[in-house]
mmCIF file of C-alpha atoms in Angstrom:
data_model
loop_
_atom_site.group_PDB
_atom_site.id
_atom_site.type_symbol
_atom_site.label_atom_id
_atom_site.label_comp_id
_atom_site.label_asym_id
_atom_site.label_seq_id
_atom_site.Cartn_x
_atom_site.Cartn_y
_atom_site.Cartn_z
ATOM 1 C CA MET A 17 -7.717 8.998 16.779
ATOM 2 C CA SER A 18 -9.581 11.567 14.740
ATOM 3 C CA THR A 19 -12.516 10.321 12.700
ATOM 4 C CA ASN A 20 -11.239 12.532 9.868
ATOM 5 C CA LEU A 21 -7.935 10.642 9.670
ATOM 6 C CA LEU A 22 -7.490 8.167 6.832
ATOM 7 C CA ARG A 23 -4.476 5.856 7.114
ATOM 8 C CA LEU A 24 -3.107 4.891 3.700
ATOM 9 C CA GLY A 25 -0.962 1.777 3.572
ATOM 10 C CA THR A 26 1.924 1.710 1.136
ATOM 11 C CA ARG A 27 5.198 0.007 0.380
ATOM 12 C CA SER A 28 8.451 1.860 0.997
ATOM 13 C CA SER A 29 9.567 2.156 -2.639
ATOM 14 C CA GLU A 30 9.856 5.621 -4.126
ATOM 15 C CA LEU A 31 7.129 4.837 -6.673
ATOM 16 C CA ALA A 32 4.748 3.470 -4.036
ATOM 17 C CA ARG A 33 5.267 6.504 -1.801
ATOM 18 C CA TRP A 34 4.714 8.882 -4.743
ATOM 19 C CA GLN A 35 1.499 7.088 -5.716
ATOM 20 C CA THR A 36 0.249 7.182 -2.135
ATOM 21 C CA ASP A 37 1.065 10.887 -1.789
ATOM 22 C CA HIS A 38 -0.796 11.524 -5.058
ATOM 23 C CA VAL A 39 -3.872 9.630 -3.838
ATOM 24 C CA ALA A 40 -3.727 11.534 -0.529
ATOM 25 C CA ILE A 41 -3.584 14.893 -2.333
ATOM 26 C CA LEU A 42 -6.589 13.996 -4.495
ATOM 27 C CA LEU A 43 -8.567 12.805 -1.471
ATOM 28 C CA ARG A 44 -7.777 15.952 0.529
ATOM 29 C CA PHE A 45 -8.739 18.112 -2.460
ATOM 30 C CA ALA A 46 -12.108 16.347 -2.692
ATOM 31 C CA TYR A 47 -12.581 16.295 1.103
ATOM 32 C CA PRO A 48 -10.800 19.334 2.607
ATOM 33 C CA GLU A 49 -11.616 18.272 6.185
ATOM 34 C CA LEU A 50 -9.850 14.946 5.672
ATOM 35 C CA MET A 51 -6.422 14.277 7.159
ATOM 36 C CA THR A 52 -4.240 11.517 5.757
ATOM 37 C CA GLU A 53 -1.345 9.535 7.119
ATOM 38 C CA SER A 54 0.917 7.244 5.097
ATOM 39 C CA VAL A 55 1.762 3.967 6.817
ATOM 40 C CA ILE A 56 4.804 2.212 5.355
ATOM 41 C CA ILE A 57 4.446 -1.574 5.344
ATOM 42 C CA SER A 58 7.270 -3.905 4.386
ATOM 43 C CA THR A 59 6.218 -6.813 2.192
ATOM 44 C CA LYS A 60 7.854 -10.155 1.518
ATOM 45 C CA GLY A 61 8.625 -8.936 -1.993
ATOM 46 C CA ASP A 62 10.573 -6.025 -0.499
ATOM 47 C CA GLN A 63 12.490 -8.281 1.884
ATOM 48 C CA VAL A 64 13.541 -11.135 -0.428
ATOM 49 C CA LEU A 65 16.373 -9.667 -2.467
ATOM 50 C CA ASP A 66 18.508 -12.691 -3.275
ATOM 51 C CA THR A 67 15.968 -14.912 -5.054
ATOM 52 C CA PRO A 68 14.022 -14.295 -8.281
ATOM 53 C CA LEU A 69 10.499 -13.304 -7.285
ATOM 54 C CA PRO A 70 8.729 -15.975 -9.388
ATOM 55 C CA LEU A 71 10.615 -18.585 -7.348
ATOM 56 C CA VAL A 72 9.403 -17.037 -4.099
ATOM 57 C CA GLY A 73 5.753 -16.645 -5.025
ATOM 58 C CA GLY A 74 5.106 -14.080 -7.740
ATOM 59 C CA LYS A 75 3.056 -10.890 -7.691
ATOM 60 C CA GLY A 76 1.166 -11.443 -4.432
ATOM 61 C CA LEU A 77 4.476 -10.951 -2.637
ATOM 62 C CA PHE A 78 3.967 -7.191 -2.765
ATOM 63 C CA THR A 79 0.370 -7.139 -1.534
ATOM 64 C CA ALA A 80 -0.258 -9.765 1.175
ATOM 65 C CA GLU A 81 1.038 -7.702 4.100
ATOM 66 C CA LEU A 82 -0.878 -4.609 2.955
ATOM 67 C CA GLU A 83 -4.079 -6.638 2.677
ATOM 68 C CA ALA A 84 -3.499 -8.119 6.145
ATOM 69 C CA ALA A 85 -3.012 -4.620 7.583
ATOM 70 C CA LEU A 86 -6.249 -3.539 5.922
ATOM 71 C CA ARG A 87 -8.191 -6.508 7.318
ATOM 72 C CA SER A 88 -6.810 -5.978 10.825
ATOM 73 C CA GLY A 89 -7.597 -2.250 10.873
ATOM 74 C CA VAL A 90 -3.985 -1.036 10.947
ATOM 75 C CA ILE A 91 -4.741 0.936 7.764
ATOM 76 C CA ASP A 92 -7.965 2.199 6.221
ATOM 77 C CA LEU A 93 -6.940 2.008 2.579
ATOM 78 C CA ALA A 94 -4.165 0.270 0.638
ATOM 79 C CA VAL A 95 -2.532 1.864 -2.396
ATOM 80 C CA HIS A 96 -1.287 -0.707 -4.904
ATOM 81 C CA SER A 97 0.259 -0.676 -8.351
ATOM 82 C CA LEU A 98 -1.760 -2.877 -10.676
ATOM 83 C CA LYS A 99 1.475 -4.580 -11.731
ATOM 84 C CA ASP A 100 1.828 -5.943 -8.176
ATOM 85 C CA LEU A 101 -1.680 -7.376 -7.919
ATOM 86 C CA PRO A 102 -2.339 -11.023 -8.709
ATOM 87 C CA THR A 103 -4.450 -11.174 -11.861
ATOM 88 C CA GLU A 104 -5.766 -13.892 -14.104
ATOM 89 C CA GLU A 105 -3.930 -14.236 -17.376
#
């Protein structure tokens, strides 16, 4: 693996992929020697389609698998939408 390769974890939704591509473009503009790779990661929130999300577990459903991939070294960076992150109210 090249040391100039940055693996960006993302969900498979069109919005998530667009956001990740946008982040990758900005990073490559700032660091022209950098190569990026998008790694699609399926989350529980993407898989559970027949139950209202609050009944399954709420906002963390879209981030847990990405965070696990980050901790385990599968990806180097995770791109999230703030709306998907657990926050205090």
